[in-house]
Coordinates of C-alpha atoms and ligand atoms in Angstrom, one line a residue:
M1 CA 0.0 0.0 0.0
P2 CA 1.4 3.5 -0.9
P3 CA 2.1 5.7 2.1
L4 CA -1.0 7.6 3.1
P5 CA -0.6 11.4 2.8
E6 CA -0.2 13.6 5.9
K7 CA -3.6 14.9 6.7
T8 CA -3.0 18.6 6.5
I9 CA -6.4 19.2 4.8
D10 CA -9.4 20.3 6.8
I11 CA -11.6 17.6 5.2
A12 CA -14.5 18.3 7.6
G13 CA -14.5 21.9 6.4
V14 CA -14.4 20.9 2.7
L15 CA -17.2 18.4 3.1
S16 CA -19.3 20.9 5.2
R17 CA -19.0 23.5 2.4
E18 CA -19.8 21.0 -0.4
L19 CA -22.6 18.9 1.3
G20 CA -23.8 21.2 4.1
A21 CA -22.5 21.4 7.7
A22 CA -25.6 19.5 9.0
R23 CA -24.3 16.3 7.3
V24 CA -20.9 16.4 8.8
I25 CA -19.8 15.4 12.3
P26 CA -16.4 17.1 13.0
R27 CA -13.7 16.5 15.6
G28 CA -14.8 17.8 19.0
D29 CA -18.4 16.7 18.5
D30 CA -19.3 13.9 21.0
R31 CA -21.3 12.0 18.4
L32 CA -18.0 11.2 16.5
E33 CA -17.1 8.7 19.2
D34 CA -19.6 6.2 17.8
Y35 CA -17.9 6.2 14.4
G36 CA -14.5 4.9 15.7
R37 CA -15.9 1.7 17.0
D38 CA -17.8 -1.4 16.0
E39 CA -18.8 -4.7 17.6
S40 CA -15.4 -6.2 17.3
P41 CA -13.4 -7.2 20.4
L42 CA -10.6 -4.8 19.6
P43 CA -9.8 -2.5 22.5
E44 CA -8.7 0.4 20.3
F45 CA -10.8 3.4 19.3
Y46 CA -9.9 4.9 15.9
P47 CA -11.0 8.5 15.7
P48 CA -11.8 9.7 12.2
D49 CA -11.3 13.3 11.2
C50 CA -15.0 13.5 10.6
A51 CA -18.1 11.4 9.8
V52 CA -20.4 12.3 7.0
L53 CA -24.0 11.1 7.0
C54 CA -25.1 10.8 3.3
E55 CA -28.7 10.6 2.2
T56 CA -28.3 10.3 -1.5
T57 CA -26.2 8.5 -4.1
E58 CA -25.0 11.9 -5.3
Q59 CA -23.7 12.8 -1.9
V60 CA -21.9 9.5 -1.5
A61 CA -20.3 10.0 -5.0
A62 CA -19.3 13.6 -4.0
V63 CA -17.6 12.4 -0.8
L64 CA -15.6 9.8 -2.9
R65 CA -14.7 12.4 -5.5
I66 CA -13.5 14.8 -2.9
C67 CA -11.5 12.2 -0.9
E68 CA -9.9 10.9 -4.1
E69 CA -8.9 14.5 -5.2
R70 CA -7.4 15.3 -1.9
R71 CA -6.0 11.8 -1.2
V72 CA -7.9 11.4 2.1
P73 CA -8.8 7.9 3.3
V74 CA -12.5 7.1 3.5
T75 CA -14.1 4.3 5.4
P76 CA -17.7 3.3 4.6
R77 CA -20.0 2.3 7.5
G78 CA -23.5 0.8 7.7
A79 CA -25.0 0.2 11.1
G80 CA -21.6 -0.5 12.8
S81 CA -22.7 -4.0 13.9
G82 CA -19.7 -5.8 12.2
M83 CA -17.5 -8.0 14.4
C84 CA -14.2 -7.8 12.6
G85 CA -13.3 -4.1 12.6
G86 CA -14.3 -3.8 8.9
C87 CA -15.7 -0.3 9.3
L88 CA -13.0 1.2 11.6
P89 CA -11.2 4.2 10.2
I90 CA -7.7 2.9 11.1
H91 CA -6.0 5.6 9.1
G92 CA -8.3 8.4 10.2
G93 CA -9.9 10.5 7.4
V94 CA -13.6 10.3 6.7
V95 CA -16.2 7.8 7.9
L96 CA -18.9 7.7 5.2
S97 CA -22.1 6.5 6.9
T98 CA -25.1 5.2 4.9
E99 CA -27.3 4.9 8.0
K100 CA -29.7 7.6 6.8
M101 CA -30.3 5.9 3.4
R102 CA -33.2 3.9 4.8
R103 CA -35.8 3.8 2.1
V104 CA -37.5 0.7 0.7
L105 CA -37.9 2.0 -2.8
E106 CA -39.9 -0.9 -4.2
I107 CA -41.4 -4.3 -3.4
D108 CA -42.5 -6.0 -6.6
E109 CA -44.7 -9.0 -6.0
D110 CA -44.7 -10.0 -9.7
D111 CA -40.9 -9.8 -10.3
L112 CA -40.2 -11.1 -6.8
V113 CA -37.7 -8.4 -6.0
A114 CA -37.2 -5.5 -3.6
V115 CA -35.2 -2.4 -4.3
V116 CA -33.7 -0.8 -1.2
E117 CA -31.2 1.7 0.0
P118 CA -28.2 0.3 1.9
G119 CA -29.2 1.7 5.4
V120 CA -32.5 -0.3 5.5
I121 CA -32.5 -2.4 8.6
T122 CA -32.6 -6.1 7.5
G123 CA -35.4 -7.1 10.0
E124 CA -37.5 -4.2 8.8
L125 CA -37.3 -5.3 5.2
Q126 CA -38.2 -8.8 6.2
K127 CA -41.3 -7.6 8.0
A128 CA -42.3 -5.4 5.1
V129 CA -42.1 -8.2 2.5
E130 CA -43.7 -10.7 4.9
E131 CA -46.8 -8.5 5.0
R132 CA -47.1 -9.1 1.3
G133 CA -46.6 -12.9 1.6
L134 CA -43.0 -12.7 0.5
F135 CA -39.7 -13.8 2.1
Y136 CA -36.2 -12.4 2.3
P137 CA -34.3 -15.3 3.9
P138 CA -30.8 -14.0 5.0
D139 CA -31.2 -13.6 8.8
P140 CA -28.0 -12.5 10.7
A141 CA -28.5 -12.6 14.4
S142 CA -28.2 -8.8 14.5
L143 CA -31.2 -8.4 12.1
E144 CA -33.0 -6.0 14.4
Y145 CA -30.2 -3.4 14.1
C146 CA -27.8 -4.4 11.2
S147 CA -28.3 -2.8 7.8
I148 CA -28.7 -4.6 4.5
G149 CA -25.8 -2.7 2.9
G150 CA -23.5 -4.0 5.6
N151 CA -24.9 -7.5 5.0
A152 CA -24.0 -7.2 1.4
A153 CA -20.6 -5.7 2.1
T154 CA -19.7 -8.7 4.3
N155 CA -21.9 -11.3 2.5
S156 CA -23.6 -12.1 5.8
G157 CA -25.2 -15.4 6.6
G158 CA -27.4 -16.5 9.5
P159 CA -29.2 -19.7 10.6
R160 CA -31.4 -19.9 7.5
A161 CA -28.3 -19.9 5.2
F162 CA -28.4 -23.7 5.8
K163 CA -31.3 -24.1 3.4
Y164 CA -31.4 -20.7 1.6
G165 CA -27.8 -19.6 1.2
V166 CA -26.1 -16.3 2.2
T167 CA -26.7 -12.7 1.1
R168 CA -24.8 -13.0 -2.2
E169 CA -27.4 -15.4 -3.5
Y170 CA -30.1 -12.7 -3.0
V171 CA -28.3 -9.6 -4.4
L172 CA -29.3 -9.4 -8.1
G173 CA -28.3 -5.9 -8.9
L174 CA -26.3 -3.0 -7.4
E175 CA -25.7 0.7 -7.7
V176 CA -22.2 1.4 -6.4
A177 CA -20.4 4.7 -6.0
L178 CA -16.7 4.3 -6.8
M179 CA -13.6 6.2 -5.7
G180 CA -13.3 9.4 -7.8
G181 CA -17.1 9.8 -7.8
E182 CA -18.3 7.6 -10.7
V183 CA -21.6 5.8 -10.2
L184 CA -21.9 2.3 -11.6
R185 CA -25.1 0.3 -12.0
C186 CA -24.6 -3.4 -12.5
G187 CA -26.4 -6.7 -12.3
R188 CA -30.0 -7.5 -13.1
R189 CA -33.6 -7.8 -12.0
T190 CA -34.2 -11.2 -13.5
A191 CA -34.3 -14.6 -11.7
K192 CA -31.5 -15.9 -13.9
G193 CA -28.8 -14.1 -15.9
V194 CA -25.3 -15.0 -17.2
T195 CA -24.6 -12.0 -19.3
G196 CA -21.0 -10.9 -18.9
Y197 CA -18.8 -11.0 -15.9
D198 CA -20.5 -11.0 -12.5
L199 CA -19.5 -7.6 -11.0
V200 CA -22.2 -7.9 -8.4
A201 CA -20.7 -11.1 -7.0
G202 CA -17.4 -9.2 -6.6
F203 CA -18.8 -6.2 -4.8
V204 CA -20.8 -8.4 -2.4
G205 CA -18.3 -9.5 0.3
S206 CA -15.7 -6.9 -0.6
E207 CA -16.2 -5.3 2.8
G208 CA -16.4 -1.8 1.5
T209 CA -13.0 -1.9 -0.2
F210 CA -14.1 -1.8 -3.8
G211 CA -17.0 0.8 -3.7
V212 CA -19.9 2.0 -1.6
I213 CA -23.2 0.4 -2.3
T214 CA -26.0 3.0 -2.7
E215 CA -28.9 0.8 -3.9
M216 CA -29.6 -2.9 -4.0
T217 CA -32.0 -5.0 -6.0
V218 CA -32.7 -8.2 -3.9
K219 CA -34.4 -11.4 -4.7
L220 CA -37.5 -12.4 -2.8
L221 CA -39.2 -15.8 -2.4
P222 CA -42.8 -16.7 -1.6
N223 CA -43.1 -16.9 2.2
P224 CA -43.3 -20.6 3.2
P225 CA -46.8 -21.4 4.4
A226 CA -45.8 -23.3 7.4
V227 CA -42.8 -23.5 9.8
S228 CA -42.1 -25.9 12.6
T229 CA -39.3 -25.7 15.2
V230 CA -37.9 -28.3 17.6
L231 CA -35.2 -28.2 20.2
A232 CA -33.2 -31.4 20.6
V233 CA -31.4 -31.6 24.0
F234 CA -28.2 -33.6 24.4
A235 CA -25.9 -34.5 27.3
D236 CA -22.9 -32.9 25.6
V237 CA -21.7 -31.1 22.5
A238 CA -19.9 -34.1 21.0
T239 CA -23.2 -36.1 20.9
A240 CA -25.0 -33.1 19.5
G241 CA -22.4 -32.7 16.8
A242 CA -22.6 -36.4 15.9
C243 CA -26.4 -36.1 15.6
I244 CA -26.0 -33.1 13.2
S245 CA -23.6 -35.1 11.1
A246 CA -26.1 -38.0 11.0
L247 CA -28.9 -35.6 10.0
L248 CA -26.8 -34.3 7.2
R249 CA -25.9 -37.8 6.0
G250 CA -29.5 -38.8 6.1
G251 CA -30.3 -36.2 3.4
L252 CA -32.7 -34.1 5.6
R253 CA -33.0 -30.5 4.5
P254 CA -34.4 -28.4 7.4
R255 CA -34.0 -24.7 7.0
V256 CA -32.0 -24.3 10.2
L257 CA -29.6 -26.7 11.9
E258 CA -28.1 -24.8 14.8
L259 CA -25.9 -25.9 17.8
A260 CA -25.3 -24.3 21.2
D261 CA -23.1 -25.8 23.9
K262 CA -23.7 -25.7 27.6
S263 CA -21.7 -22.5 28.2
S264 CA -23.7 -20.7 25.6
I265 CA -27.0 -22.0 27.1
D266 CA -26.0 -21.1 30.6
H267 CA -25.1 -17.5 29.5
I268 CA -28.6 -16.9 28.1
R269 CA -30.6 -18.6 30.8
P270 CA -31.0 -15.5 33.1
K271 CA -32.4 -13.4 30.2
S272 CA -34.3 -15.9 28.2
R273 CA -38.1 -16.1 28.2
Y274 CA -37.7 -19.7 26.9
R275 CA -36.9 -22.1 29.7
F276 CA -34.1 -24.4 28.6
P277 CA -34.1 -27.8 30.4
D278 CA -31.7 -27.9 33.4
H279 CA -30.0 -31.0 32.1
A280 CA -29.1 -29.5 28.7
G281 CA -25.4 -30.1 28.0
A282 CA -25.9 -29.0 24.4
I283 CA -28.9 -28.2 22.1
V284 CA -29.6 -28.5 18.5
L285 CA -32.2 -26.2 17.1
I286 CA -34.0 -27.5 14.0
E287 CA -36.5 -25.7 11.9
V288 CA -38.4 -27.0 8.9
D289 CA -40.6 -25.0 6.5
G290 CA -42.8 -25.6 3.5
D291 CA -46.1 -27.2 2.8
P292 CA -48.1 -27.9 6.0
D293 CA -48.8 -31.5 4.7
T294 CA -45.1 -32.4 4.4
I295 CA -43.4 -30.7 7.3
G296 CA -45.0 -33.1 9.8
V297 CA -43.4 -36.0 8.0
Q298 CA -40.0 -34.3 8.0
M299 CA -40.3 -33.4 11.6
E300 CA -41.1 -37.0 12.5
R301 CA -38.0 -38.3 10.7
I302 CA -35.9 -35.6 12.4
G303 CA -37.3 -36.6 15.8
L304 CA -36.6 -40.3 15.2
E305 CA -33.0 -39.6 14.1
C306 CA -32.4 -37.3 17.1
D307 CA -33.7 -40.1 19.4
A308 CA -31.5 -42.7 17.8
R309 CA -28.5 -40.4 18.2
G310 CA -28.8 -40.0 21.9
A311 CA -31.1 -36.9 22.3
L312 CA -32.4 -36.7 25.9
D313 CA -35.5 -34.8 24.8
V314 CA -36.9 -33.5 21.5
L315 CA -39.1 -30.5 22.3
A316 CA -41.4 -29.0 19.7
A317 CA -42.2 -25.3 19.9
Q318 CA -45.9 -25.4 20.8
D319 CA -47.0 -22.1 19.2
P320 CA -45.7 -19.0 17.5
A321 CA -45.0 -17.3 20.8
E322 CA -42.8 -20.1 22.0
R323 CA -41.0 -20.1 18.7
R324 CA -40.4 -16.4 19.0
A325 CA -39.1 -16.9 22.6
L326 CA -36.7 -19.6 21.4
W327 CA -35.3 -17.5 18.6
E328 CA -35.0 -14.4 20.8
A329 CA -33.0 -16.6 23.2
R330 CA -30.8 -17.9 20.3
R331 CA -30.1 -14.3 19.2
L332 CA -29.0 -13.3 22.7
I333 CA -26.1 -15.7 22.9
S334 CA -23.5 -13.4 21.4
T335 CA -24.5 -10.3 23.4
S336 CA -24.8 -12.3 26.6
L337 CA -21.3 -13.7 26.2
K338 CA -20.0 -10.2 25.6
E339 CA -21.7 -8.7 28.6
A340 CA -20.4 -11.5 30.9
H341 CA -16.7 -11.3 30.0
S342 CA -14.2 -8.5 29.6
I343 CA -12.7 -10.3 26.6
K344 CA -14.8 -12.3 24.1
I345 CA -13.0 -13.2 20.9
N346 CA -15.7 -14.4 18.7
E347 CA -14.5 -16.3 15.6
D348 CA -16.8 -17.7 12.9
V349 CA -14.6 -20.5 11.4
C350 CA -16.2 -22.9 9.0
V351 CA -15.1 -26.5 8.3
P352 CA -16.3 -29.0 5.7
R353 CA -19.4 -30.7 6.9
G354 CA -17.6 -34.0 7.3
A355 CA -15.2 -32.4 9.8
I356 CA -17.8 -30.9 12.3
V357 CA -17.4 -33.5 15.0
E358 CA -13.6 -33.4 14.7
M359 CA -13.6 -29.6 14.9
L360 CA -15.7 -29.7 18.1
R361 CA -13.2 -32.2 19.5
R362 CA -10.2 -29.9 18.6
V363 CA -11.9 -26.8 20.1
D364 CA -12.4 -28.7 23.4
A365 CA -8.8 -29.8 23.4
L366 CA -7.7 -26.2 22.7
S367 CA -9.6 -25.0 25.6
A368 CA -8.2 -27.7 27.9
E369 CA -4.6 -27.0 26.8
T370 CA -4.7 -23.2 27.0
G371 CA -7.0 -23.0 30.0
I372 CA -9.2 -20.5 28.1
P373 CA -12.9 -21.1 28.6
V374 CA -14.7 -21.5 25.3
A375 CA -18.4 -21.2 24.3
V376 CA -19.4 -22.7 20.9
F377 CA -22.6 -22.1 19.1
G378 CA -23.8 -21.3 15.6
H379 CA -24.6 -22.7 12.2
A380 CA -23.2 -26.1 12.7
G381 CA -25.2 -27.6 9.8
D382 CA -23.0 -25.5 7.6
G383 CA -19.9 -26.4 9.5
N384 CA -19.9 -22.7 10.6
L385 CA -19.1 -22.5 14.3
H386 CA -18.9 -19.4 16.5
V387 CA -16.0 -20.3 18.7
N388 CA -15.8 -17.8 21.5
L389 CA -12.6 -17.5 23.5
L390 CA -13.5 -16.0 26.8
S391 CA -11.5 -14.2 29.5
D392 CA -12.2 -12.1 32.5
G393 CA -8.7 -10.7 32.4
D394 CA -7.6 -7.1 31.7
L395 CA -8.5 -6.1 28.2
D396 CA -5.5 -3.6 28.1
D397 CA -3.0 -6.1 29.5
P398 CA -0.5 -6.9 26.6
D399 CA 0.2 -10.4 28.1
E400 CA -3.5 -11.2 28.2
Q401 CA -3.9 -10.0 24.7
A402 CA -0.9 -12.1 23.5
R403 CA -2.4 -15.2 25.2
M404 CA -5.7 -14.7 23.5
K405 CA -4.1 -14.0 20.2
Q406 CA -2.0 -17.2 20.4
A407 CA -5.1 -19.3 21.1
T408 CA -6.9 -17.6 18.2
R409 CA -4.0 -18.5 15.9
R410 CA -4.2 -22.1 17.0
L411 CA -7.9 -22.2 16.4
F412 CA -7.3 -20.9 12.8
E413 CA -4.5 -23.4 12.3
Q414 CA -6.8 -26.3 13.4
T415 CA -9.5 -25.0 11.1
I416 CA -7.2 -24.8 8.1
A417 CA -5.8 -28.3 8.9
L418 CA -9.3 -29.6 8.5
R419 CA -9.6 -27.8 5.1
G420 CA -11.8 -25.1 6.6
T421 CA -11.9 -21.4 6.2
L422 CA -11.2 -18.5 8.5
S423 CA -14.6 -16.8 8.2
G424 CA -18.0 -18.3 7.3
E425 CA -20.0 -15.1 7.7
H426 CA -18.5 -12.2 9.6
G427 CA -15.8 -11.3 7.1
I428 CA -12.1 -10.5 7.6
G429 CA -11.9 -6.7 8.2
L430 CA -9.0 -5.9 10.4
E431 CA -9.3 -8.7 12.9
K432 CA -8.4 -11.6 10.7
R433 CA -6.4 -9.7 8.0
D434 CA -3.0 -10.9 9.2
Y435 CA -4.2 -14.5 9.4
M436 CA -5.1 -14.6 5.7
P437 CA -1.7 -16.2 4.7
L438 CA -2.7 -19.3 6.8
E439 CA -5.5 -19.9 4.2
M440 CA -4.3 -18.3 1.0
S441 CA -1.1 -18.5 -1.0
E442 CA 0.8 -15.3 -1.6
Q443 CA -0.1 -15.7 -5.3
V444 CA -3.8 -15.6 -4.5
L445 CA -3.4 -12.7 -2.2
E446 CA -1.4 -10.8 -4.9
W447 CA -4.2 -11.3 -7.4
Q448 CA -6.7 -10.0 -4.8
R449 CA -4.5 -6.9 -4.2
R450 CA -4.5 -6.3 -8.0
W451 CA -8.3 -6.6 -8.0
K452 CA -8.5 -4.1 -5.2
R453 CA -6.2 -1.6 -7.0
M454 CA -8.4 -1.8 -10.1
W455 CA -11.2 -0.1 -8.2
D456 CA -9.1 2.0 -5.9
P457 CA -5.7 2.8 -7.4
H458 CA -4.7 5.1 -4.6
E459 CA -5.8 2.7 -1.9
L460 CA -7.9 5.2 -0.1
L461 CA -11.2 3.3 0.3
N462 CA -11.3 1.4 3.6
P463 CA -7.5 1.1 3.6
G464 CA -5.8 -1.6 5.6
K465 CA -8.7 -4.1 5.5
V466 CA -9.0 -7.7 4.3
L467 CA -5.6 -8.0 2.7
P468 CA -2.4 -8.2 4.7
A469 CA 0.6 -6.2 3.5
R470 CA 2.7 -7.9 0.8
R471 CA 5.4 -10.1 2.2
P472 CA 8.8 -8.7 1.0
A473 CA 10.7 -11.1 -1.2
C474 CA 14.1 -12.3 0.2
S475 CA 16.0 -9.8 -2.0
E476 CA 13.9 -6.8 -1.0
Ligands
LIG1 C1 -24.7 -15.2 15.5 O1 -24.9 -16.2 14.8 O2 -25.3 -15.1 16.6 C2 -23.9 -14.0 15.0 O3 -23.2 -14.4 13.9 C3 -23.2 -13.3 16.1 C4 -22.1 -14.0 16.6 O4 -21.5 -14.8 16.0 O5 -21.6 -13.6 17.7
LIG2 ZN1 -23.7 -16.3 13.1

């Protein structure tokens, strides 16, 4: 990356003059504090020079033009709910927030698409389409407060990804503002389309390093007429993991196949409206949707398989209220762990489905060997496990940080040894950037750097994210 310029420019002043002072939060304003943090466990706060709250595509493009002309770093930000430092302005400069771009522009029941601005809250879009009998499947646990633009930037998943896939599979078309101020419309509105290279697929998951999404056309589905949810209770996580593998081998296709270990369950008990059985050493949450006539049959097969694989109980959610309480409890796991511990390193490693049981065993061994308590939950049916390394130590103590980092590295090494990947859904951002060489060759990383430079030759857009610095060759 070329050296960033010294910031002698009063960028807040320039943006205030061009876009209006009301849109700009300068240094000295208390509100700026929020724009230097996200939900990642990093202790640092990265103060930007200013934040700018854009409301239109033209304003986003103007910010990118001004920043390019003056060589000022610019970091896009949605709702700030990311967990990997992806929206932190680590080189200062401007934070470009899309939080005010919150309009649902269109819901088309014939074309089965919605057109939205990036700041729309994911759960609000889901409710809006469900009122019309439609369905937007991607369901990150933060759906009540994360934004759909952020979901596209990180290619978010969620429990229902097991059956329906992740955000990329729902983004058909994009409007993107590029560094320099050009606005690009790409993609389609059709259900299928193979015309030309797939730029949309490249922007989705690029973590705001290629461009800033200003409008999205997303695919909708008909809302499944019936949904049924069960909770299978196990004595321990190993038996629960083995049951998940058996369900996968048996060809069953529920829409959700989630796991939570004892530590995760115990952390949510005090807050949960759903009463988890006292003897639960692990749970598997299974949800089936579709035609009311067929889901009963599927549920019966699932129940039999769980019984055969050692479930202590298989509890069906009795009504929509109980289902809601169960899901509310599931979505509380991450925040409950964070509230209970001074340090919570939440990884989202993903292993091939055949390696789920072995990965759970290795995580257990890692915890025993390092003495670091671990809570495991998540989208186990996809092999995507949220492994949380927990500590009540001092967040600012360099020795404690080093101990946690060492354990994180070992977790990643184990994941890669099982032919897994560092991130199944949260992205790389800043947190995992320097671990990328564990998974990718220098050759692959170099092609990715070239791709990044094509969109952002001066490396000003969300600089320092995703890709580690190039390793110097021996002669350099
Ligand atoms: C979840 O599945 O709950 C989210 O990805 C959040 C998390 O992993 O902590
Ligand atoms: Zn998750």
